[in-house]
Amino acid sequence: MSNEISLKSFHQLLNNDKISFLCGNGLSLNFDGDFLNIYDNLYSSHKKIIRGASYKIKSNSSFKRKCNENYRSVIQYIRAFDEKKLMEIFEDALKFAELIVKDDELISDLKEQKKTYELVFGVTHIDIVKMICKAGKSGGIQSVNIENWTILIYLYFAIKESKYHGLKYLFDNSFIKIIEMGNISRVRLIYDTKSSYELYEKVILNGFTTYYRFLFSTAILSNGKAINFEMLENVPNLDIQKIRLFLNQFDLFLTLNYDNIPESLYDKDVHHLHGKFVINSEEYVYGQSLGLSTSNGYVSFSDILIGDYFIFKTLLPTINKLANSNKHNKKVVTFSNKIESLMNDYEIQTVVIFGMNIENDHHVLRNIMLSFYNNEVASPHIVYCYFSNEEKIQFANAFQEVITFREDVSEYSRAIKVSYLKTKELLKEYFY
């Protein structure tokens, strides 16, 4: 793990390798502090949703009715909330998470009933709940990764099916209340008690899930800063020309972010792996269009993937792709297919990861490994830019944990060269 790369060697990579830049929210933070304080934007975002959100459905009548009834139920319930009531939802979600992790019998029962399981790289539903509790205990709800809350929507319905007696202790819990309000429709689209699909339906088409997507997408939009480069407050403190020269040395630009900051800096195509804000275009994904009227025009959130790994980063993208047959739907490509195809087309040998915390993005690392393997890259190389030593250690551990492929792929992946570069050094060299 001591494989630090010098700036001189990094320069050589930029000049000699076919190289991709893959960024997370850490890139956007340099341009405006609002991208760091997402929770600070929640109440103002809530008010924007009440006034200007557009939720439309183009599908069969049953699907349309279920989605609309569930969403309208939540909006009606939450419409008059003040900031304290809104944040109480997440405070109560934390209480629910704490109830779960303290009950070993419940955790055992959920595992026995196959309501929870372990991913191939060793992460379980309960592990994410523990992350929520740890973050909440150390820094309050604003320290919780915004994408982790959705695991509790799933676990609520899973626990309810298990007839767990402990839910009675949360009778006045606003998080549970709003999830129930979001499941008010009696329309059933799936009749399959032997599988988990009925359970997934309750989560994915829950009115609170839809509201949650609106809420955090709007907060990340940051009053239009995410789509208007001129509004970014830290731009005067940056050397924009130097940043442009740096980024345009990369052959391929991949981003996990929804904003269009890269489009203002990179001269070629920018590829958004988790969806993006689309201006003045009404898009449908899985029969649903989510958008907001703003001073910058109408902004679509329809293809944005936000939420936990289990459902919203793996299952939902697959469902979205299957829904491509609906003539109204935007044709979507799954994360794995997109990243592998792009890395192949651009003959990528090295991937530089910048501003990405590995906590909820194990799939990113796995798919880079698989893309290198499937594209038969002879000398694959990953450069991870880290802000703190803790981040560096987390990435190094995750790198080993995600290698759970068949033996030949695992052997190949273990041999991938990994180098580490301090983010502060890179910022000093190229951003200021």
Coordinates of C-alpha atoms in Angstrom, one line a residue:
M1 CA 0.0 0.0 0.0
S2 CA 3.0 2.3 0.1
N3 CA 3.1 2.5 -3.7
E4 CA 3.0 6.3 -3.9
I5 CA 3.5 7.8 -7.4
S6 CA 5.4 11.0 -7.8
L7 CA 4.1 13.9 -9.9
K8 CA 6.9 13.4 -12.3
S9 CA 5.8 9.8 -12.9
F10 CA 2.2 10.9 -13.1
H11 CA 3.2 13.4 -15.9
Q12 CA 4.8 10.5 -17.8
L13 CA 1.6 8.5 -17.5
L14 CA -0.4 11.4 -19.0
N15 CA 2.0 11.6 -21.9
N16 CA 2.5 7.9 -22.6
D17 CA -0.6 5.9 -21.6
K18 CA -4.1 5.7 -22.9
I19 CA -5.6 7.1 -19.8
S20 CA -9.0 7.7 -18.3
F21 CA -10.1 10.2 -15.6
L22 CA -12.9 8.9 -13.4
C23 CA -14.2 11.4 -10.8
G24 CA -16.6 11.5 -7.9
N25 CA -18.0 14.4 -5.9
G26 CA -14.5 15.4 -4.8
L27 CA -14.1 17.1 -8.2
S28 CA -17.2 19.3 -7.8
L29 CA -16.3 20.3 -4.2
N30 CA -13.4 22.3 -5.5
F31 CA -15.7 24.6 -7.5
D32 CA -18.4 25.3 -4.8
G33 CA -18.9 24.4 -1.2
D34 CA -22.6 23.8 -1.7
F35 CA -21.7 20.3 -3.1
L36 CA -20.3 19.4 0.3
N37 CA -23.2 20.7 2.4
I38 CA -26.0 18.7 0.7
Y39 CA -28.1 18.5 3.9
D40 CA -28.0 22.2 4.3
N41 CA -29.9 22.5 1.0
L42 CA -32.7 19.9 1.9
Y43 CA -35.4 22.2 3.2
S44 CA -35.0 24.8 0.4
S45 CA -35.1 21.8 -2.0
H46 CA -38.2 20.5 -0.4
K47 CA -40.0 23.8 -1.0
K48 CA -38.9 23.8 -4.6
I49 CA -40.3 20.3 -5.1
I50 CA -43.6 21.3 -3.6
R51 CA -43.8 24.3 -6.0
G52 CA -42.2 23.1 -9.1
A53 CA -41.6 19.3 -9.3
S54 CA -43.0 17.4 -12.3
Y55 CA -43.7 13.7 -11.9
K56 CA -45.2 12.1 -15.0
I57 CA -45.9 8.5 -15.9
K58 CA -46.2 6.9 -19.4
S59 CA -47.0 3.2 -18.9
N60 CA -50.0 0.9 -18.4
S61 CA -52.9 2.1 -16.3
S62 CA -52.0 0.0 -13.2
F63 CA -48.4 1.1 -13.1
K64 CA -49.5 4.7 -13.6
R65 CA -52.1 4.5 -10.9
K66 CA -49.7 2.9 -8.4
C67 CA -46.9 5.4 -8.9
N68 CA -49.2 8.4 -8.8
E69 CA -51.2 7.3 -5.7
N70 CA -48.0 6.5 -3.7
Y71 CA -46.2 9.8 -4.7
R72 CA -49.3 12.0 -4.2
S73 CA -49.9 10.5 -0.8
V74 CA -46.4 11.4 0.4
I75 CA -46.5 14.9 -1.1
Q76 CA -49.8 15.6 0.5
Y77 CA -48.5 14.4 3.9
I78 CA -45.2 16.3 3.7
R79 CA -46.4 19.5 1.9
A80 CA -46.6 21.7 5.0
F81 CA -43.5 20.4 6.8
D82 CA -41.2 23.0 8.3
E83 CA -37.4 22.3 8.4
K84 CA -37.5 20.7 11.8
K85 CA -40.2 18.2 10.7
L86 CA -38.3 17.4 7.5
M87 CA -35.0 16.7 9.3
E88 CA -36.9 14.7 11.9
I89 CA -37.5 12.1 9.2
F90 CA -33.8 11.4 9.0
E91 CA -33.4 11.6 12.8
D92 CA -36.1 8.9 13.1
A93 CA -34.5 6.9 10.3
L94 CA -31.3 6.8 12.5
K95 CA -33.4 5.6 15.4
F96 CA -34.8 2.8 13.2
A97 CA -31.2 1.9 12.1
E98 CA -30.1 1.7 15.8
L99 CA -33.0 -0.6 16.7
I100 CA -31.9 -3.0 13.9
V101 CA -28.2 -3.2 14.8
K102 CA -29.0 -3.8 18.5
D103 CA -31.2 -6.8 17.8
D104 CA -29.1 -9.8 17.1
E105 CA -32.1 -12.1 16.9
L106 CA -33.7 -9.9 14.3
I107 CA -30.5 -9.8 12.2
S108 CA -30.3 -13.6 12.4
D109 CA -34.0 -14.0 11.4
L110 CA -33.6 -11.7 8.4
K111 CA -30.6 -13.7 7.3
E112 CA -32.3 -17.0 7.8
Q113 CA -35.3 -15.8 5.8
K114 CA -32.9 -14.6 3.1
K115 CA -34.2 -11.1 3.4
T116 CA -30.6 -10.0 3.9
Y117 CA -27.5 -11.5 2.2
E118 CA -23.8 -10.9 1.6
L119 CA -22.6 -9.5 -1.7
V120 CA -19.7 -11.3 -3.3
F121 CA -17.3 -8.8 -1.9
G122 CA -18.5 -9.3 1.7
V123 CA -20.9 -6.4 2.3
T124 CA -24.4 -7.1 3.7
H125 CA -27.5 -4.9 4.2
I126 CA -26.7 -4.8 7.9
D127 CA -23.2 -3.5 7.2
I128 CA -24.7 -0.5 5.5
V129 CA -27.0 0.0 8.5
K130 CA -24.0 -0.1 10.8
M131 CA -22.3 2.6 8.6
I132 CA -25.4 4.8 9.1
C133 CA -25.3 4.3 12.9
K134 CA -21.5 4.9 13.1
A135 CA -21.7 8.1 11.1
G136 CA -24.8 9.3 12.9
K137 CA -23.2 8.7 16.3
S138 CA -20.0 10.5 15.4
G139 CA -21.4 13.5 13.5
G140 CA -25.2 13.4 13.4
I141 CA -27.4 12.7 10.4
Q142 CA -25.5 15.1 8.2
S143 CA -22.5 12.7 8.4
V144 CA -24.5 9.9 6.9
N145 CA -23.8 9.1 3.2
I146 CA -26.9 10.4 1.5
E147 CA -27.1 7.2 -0.6
N148 CA -27.3 4.8 2.4
W149 CA -30.7 5.8 3.7
T150 CA -32.6 3.8 1.1
I151 CA -31.4 0.5 2.6
L152 CA -33.8 1.3 5.5
I153 CA -36.8 1.5 3.2
Y154 CA -36.1 -2.0 2.1
L155 CA -35.4 -3.3 5.6
Y156 CA -38.6 -1.8 6.9
F157 CA -40.7 -3.9 4.5
A158 CA -38.5 -6.9 5.0
I159 CA -38.9 -6.7 8.8
K160 CA -42.6 -6.1 8.5
E161 CA -42.9 -9.3 6.5
S162 CA -41.0 -11.1 9.2
K163 CA -43.7 -10.1 11.8
Y164 CA -41.0 -8.6 14.0
H165 CA -42.5 -7.5 17.4
G166 CA -40.0 -4.6 17.9
L167 CA -41.6 -2.3 15.3
K168 CA -44.2 -1.4 18.0
Y169 CA -41.6 0.6 19.8
L170 CA -41.4 2.9 16.8
F171 CA -45.1 3.7 16.7
D172 CA -44.4 7.5 16.5
N173 CA -41.5 7.3 14.1
S174 CA -41.9 9.8 11.2
F175 CA -39.6 7.8 8.9
I176 CA -41.7 4.7 9.1
K177 CA -44.9 6.8 8.9
I178 CA -43.8 8.4 5.6
I179 CA -42.8 5.0 4.1
E180 CA -46.2 3.7 4.9
M181 CA -47.8 6.8 3.3
G182 CA -45.7 6.0 0.3
N183 CA -47.2 2.5 0.0
I184 CA -50.8 3.5 0.2
S185 CA -51.8 2.2 -3.3
R186 CA -53.6 -1.1 -3.4
V187 CA -52.5 -1.8 -6.9
R188 CA -50.2 -4.9 -7.1
L189 CA -48.0 -5.3 -10.2
I190 CA -46.3 -8.5 -9.1
Y191 CA -47.9 -11.6 -7.6
D192 CA -44.9 -13.8 -6.6
T193 CA -44.8 -14.6 -2.9
K194 CA -41.9 -17.0 -3.4
S195 CA -39.4 -14.4 -4.5
S196 CA -38.4 -10.9 -3.3
Y197 CA -39.9 -9.1 -6.2
E198 CA -43.0 -8.0 -4.3
L199 CA -40.7 -6.6 -1.7
Y200 CA -38.6 -4.8 -4.2
E201 CA -41.8 -3.3 -5.8
K202 CA -42.8 -1.8 -2.4
V203 CA -39.3 -0.1 -2.3
I204 CA -38.8 1.0 -5.8
L205 CA -42.3 2.4 -6.4
N206 CA -42.7 3.7 -2.9
G207 CA -43.9 7.4 -2.9
F208 CA -41.1 8.3 -0.4
T209 CA -38.5 6.7 -2.7
T210 CA -39.7 9.0 -5.5
Y211 CA -39.7 12.0 -3.2
Y212 CA -36.2 11.0 -1.9
R213 CA -34.9 11.0 -5.5
F214 CA -36.4 14.4 -6.0
L215 CA -35.1 15.8 -2.7
F216 CA -31.5 14.9 -3.0
S217 CA -31.3 15.5 -6.8
T218 CA -32.7 19.0 -6.2
A219 CA -30.2 19.5 -3.3
I220 CA -27.3 18.5 -5.5
L221 CA -28.6 20.8 -8.2
S222 CA -27.7 23.5 -5.7
N223 CA -29.9 26.3 -7.0
G224 CA -28.7 25.7 -10.5
K225 CA -24.9 25.7 -9.8
A226 CA -24.7 22.1 -11.0
I227 CA -25.7 23.2 -14.5
N228 CA -24.4 26.8 -14.7
F229 CA -20.6 27.1 -14.5
E230 CA -20.8 30.9 -14.1
M231 CA -22.6 30.5 -10.7
L232 CA -19.8 28.5 -9.1
E233 CA -18.5 30.5 -6.2
N234 CA -14.9 29.2 -6.1
V235 CA -14.1 29.6 -9.8
P236 CA -12.2 33.0 -9.2
N237 CA -9.9 31.1 -6.8
L238 CA -9.0 28.5 -9.4
D239 CA -6.7 28.5 -12.4
I240 CA -9.4 27.4 -14.9
Q241 CA -7.1 27.4 -17.9
K242 CA -4.6 25.1 -16.1
I243 CA -7.4 22.8 -15.1
R244 CA -8.6 22.6 -18.7
L245 CA -5.1 21.8 -19.9
F246 CA -4.8 19.1 -17.3
L247 CA -8.1 17.4 -17.9
N248 CA -7.8 17.5 -21.7
Q249 CA -4.7 15.3 -21.5
F250 CA -7.0 12.4 -20.7
D251 CA -8.3 10.2 -23.5
L252 CA -11.6 9.4 -21.7
F253 CA -13.6 11.3 -19.1
L254 CA -15.9 9.3 -16.8
T255 CA -17.9 10.8 -14.0
L256 CA -20.1 9.5 -11.2
N257 CA -21.6 13.0 -10.7
Y258 CA -24.8 14.4 -12.2
D259 CA -23.5 18.0 -12.7
N260 CA -22.1 19.4 -16.0
I261 CA -19.0 21.0 -14.5
P262 CA -16.8 18.6 -16.6
E263 CA -18.5 19.7 -19.8
S264 CA -17.2 23.3 -19.1
L265 CA -13.7 22.0 -18.8
Y266 CA -13.2 19.1 -21.1
D267 CA -13.4 19.5 -24.9
K268 CA -14.6 16.0 -25.8
D269 CA -17.5 13.9 -24.6
V270 CA -18.1 13.5 -20.9
H271 CA -19.7 10.2 -19.9
H272 CA -22.0 10.2 -16.8
L273 CA -22.1 6.7 -15.3
H274 CA -24.9 7.3 -12.8
G275 CA -27.0 9.6 -14.8
K276 CA -27.0 13.4 -15.2
F277 CA -29.1 16.6 -15.1
V278 CA -30.6 17.1 -18.5
I279 CA -31.8 20.7 -19.3
N280 CA -35.0 21.5 -21.2
S281 CA -35.8 17.9 -22.1
E282 CA -38.5 15.7 -20.6
E283 CA -37.1 12.2 -20.3
Y284 CA -38.7 8.9 -19.2
V285 CA -36.9 6.0 -17.6
Y286 CA -38.8 3.0 -16.4
G287 CA -42.0 4.8 -17.4
Q288 CA -41.4 7.7 -15.1
S289 CA -40.3 11.3 -15.7
L290 CA -38.8 13.3 -12.8
G291 CA -38.0 17.0 -13.3
L292 CA -38.1 20.4 -11.9
S293 CA -38.9 23.9 -13.2
T294 CA -36.0 26.2 -12.3
S295 CA -34.7 29.7 -13.3
N296 CA -32.3 27.8 -15.5
G297 CA -35.1 26.0 -17.3
Y298 CA -36.7 22.6 -16.9
V299 CA -34.2 20.1 -15.4
S300 CA -34.7 16.3 -15.8
F301 CA -33.6 13.9 -13.1
S302 CA -35.0 10.8 -14.7
D303 CA -31.9 8.7 -15.3
I304 CA -30.1 9.7 -12.1
L305 CA -29.2 6.7 -9.9
I306 CA -29.2 7.6 -6.2
G307 CA -29.5 5.2 -3.4
D308 CA -27.9 2.1 -1.9
Y309 CA -25.9 -0.5 -3.8
F310 CA -28.2 -3.4 -3.4
I311 CA -31.3 -2.0 -5.2
F312 CA -30.6 1.4 -6.6
K313 CA -27.1 0.7 -8.1
T314 CA -27.7 -2.9 -9.3
L315 CA -31.3 -4.0 -9.5
L316 CA -32.9 -0.7 -10.6
P317 CA -30.5 -0.2 -13.5
T318 CA -31.3 -3.7 -14.8
I319 CA -35.0 -2.9 -14.5
N320 CA -34.5 0.4 -16.3
K321 CA -32.7 -1.4 -19.2
L322 CA -35.5 -4.0 -19.4
A323 CA -38.0 -1.1 -19.7
N324 CA -36.2 0.1 -22.8
S325 CA -39.0 -1.7 -24.8
N326 CA -41.4 1.1 -23.7
K327 CA -41.3 3.4 -26.7
H328 CA -41.4 6.5 -24.4
N329 CA -38.4 5.5 -22.4
K330 CA -34.9 6.8 -22.8
K331 CA -32.7 3.9 -23.9
V332 CA -30.4 3.3 -21.0
V333 CA -27.2 1.2 -20.8
T334 CA -26.2 -0.6 -17.6
F335 CA -23.1 0.7 -15.7
S336 CA -21.1 -2.4 -16.4
N337 CA -21.8 -2.4 -20.1
K338 CA -21.1 1.3 -20.5
I339 CA -17.8 1.4 -18.7
E340 CA -16.5 -1.7 -20.4
S341 CA -17.5 -0.5 -23.8
L342 CA -16.0 2.9 -23.3
M343 CA -12.7 1.6 -21.9
N344 CA -12.5 -0.8 -24.9
D345 CA -13.3 1.9 -27.5
Y346 CA -10.6 4.2 -26.1
E347 CA -8.1 1.4 -25.4
I348 CA -7.7 2.5 -21.8
Q349 CA -4.6 1.2 -20.0
T350 CA -4.7 3.4 -16.9
V351 CA -7.6 4.8 -14.8
V352 CA -7.1 7.8 -12.5
I353 CA -9.7 7.8 -9.8
F354 CA -10.2 11.3 -8.3
G355 CA -12.6 12.5 -5.6
M356 CA -14.3 9.1 -5.1
N357 CA -15.0 7.6 -1.7
I358 CA -15.1 3.8 -2.1
E359 CA -17.8 3.3 0.6
N360 CA -20.8 3.0 -1.8
D361 CA -18.9 2.5 -5.0
H362 CA -17.4 -1.0 -4.9
H363 CA -19.1 -1.8 -8.2
V364 CA -17.0 0.9 -9.8
L365 CA -13.8 -0.8 -8.8
R366 CA -15.1 -4.3 -9.8
N367 CA -16.2 -3.1 -13.2
I368 CA -12.8 -1.4 -13.9
M369 CA -11.1 -4.7 -13.1
L370 CA -13.5 -6.7 -15.4
S371 CA -13.1 -4.1 -18.2
F372 CA -9.4 -4.4 -18.1
Y373 CA -9.7 -8.2 -18.1
N374 CA -12.3 -8.4 -20.9
N375 CA -10.4 -5.9 -23.0
E376 CA -7.2 -7.9 -22.5
V377 CA -5.1 -5.0 -21.3
A378 CA -1.6 -6.2 -20.8
S379 CA -0.4 -3.7 -18.2
P380 CA -3.5 -2.3 -16.4
H381 CA -2.9 0.5 -13.9
I382 CA -5.1 2.3 -11.4
V383 CA -4.0 5.5 -9.8
Y384 CA -6.1 6.4 -6.7
C385 CA -6.0 10.0 -5.6
Y386 CA -6.7 10.1 -1.8
F387 CA -7.4 13.0 0.5
S388 CA -6.7 11.3 3.8
N389 CA -4.8 8.2 4.9
E390 CA -8.1 6.7 6.0
E391 CA -9.4 7.0 2.5
K392 CA -6.2 5.4 1.2
I393 CA -6.6 2.4 3.6
Q394 CA -10.3 2.0 2.8
F395 CA -9.5 1.9 -0.9
A396 CA -6.6 -0.6 -0.4
N397 CA -8.9 -2.9 1.6
A398 CA -11.7 -2.6 -0.8
F399 CA -9.4 -3.4 -3.7
Q400 CA -8.7 -6.8 -2.2
E401 CA -12.3 -7.4 -1.0
V402 CA -13.9 -6.9 -4.4
I403 CA -11.7 -9.6 -6.1
T404 CA -14.1 -12.5 -5.9
F405 CA -14.2 -13.5 -9.5
R406 CA -13.4 -16.9 -11.0
E407 CA -9.8 -17.8 -10.4
D408 CA -8.2 -16.6 -13.7
V409 CA -10.0 -13.2 -13.5
S410 CA -9.1 -12.9 -9.8
E411 CA -5.5 -13.7 -10.5
Y412 CA -5.4 -11.0 -13.2
S413 CA -7.1 -8.5 -11.0
R414 CA -4.6 -9.0 -8.1
A415 CA -1.8 -8.2 -10.5
I416 CA -3.3 -4.8 -11.5
K417 CA -0.8 -2.1 -10.6
V418 CA -2.2 0.3 -8.0
S419 CA -0.5 3.6 -7.3
Y420 CA -1.5 6.3 -4.8
L421 CA -1.3 10.1 -5.3
K422 CA -2.2 12.7 -2.7
T423 CA -5.1 14.8 -3.9
K424 CA -3.6 17.9 -2.3
E425 CA -0.5 17.5 -4.4
L426 CA -2.5 17.2 -7.6
L427 CA -4.7 20.2 -6.7
K428 CA -1.6 22.3 -6.0
E429 CA -0.1 21.3 -9.3
Y430 CA -3.1 21.6 -11.6
F431 CA -5.9 23.6 -9.9
Y432 CA -4.4 26.6 -8.3

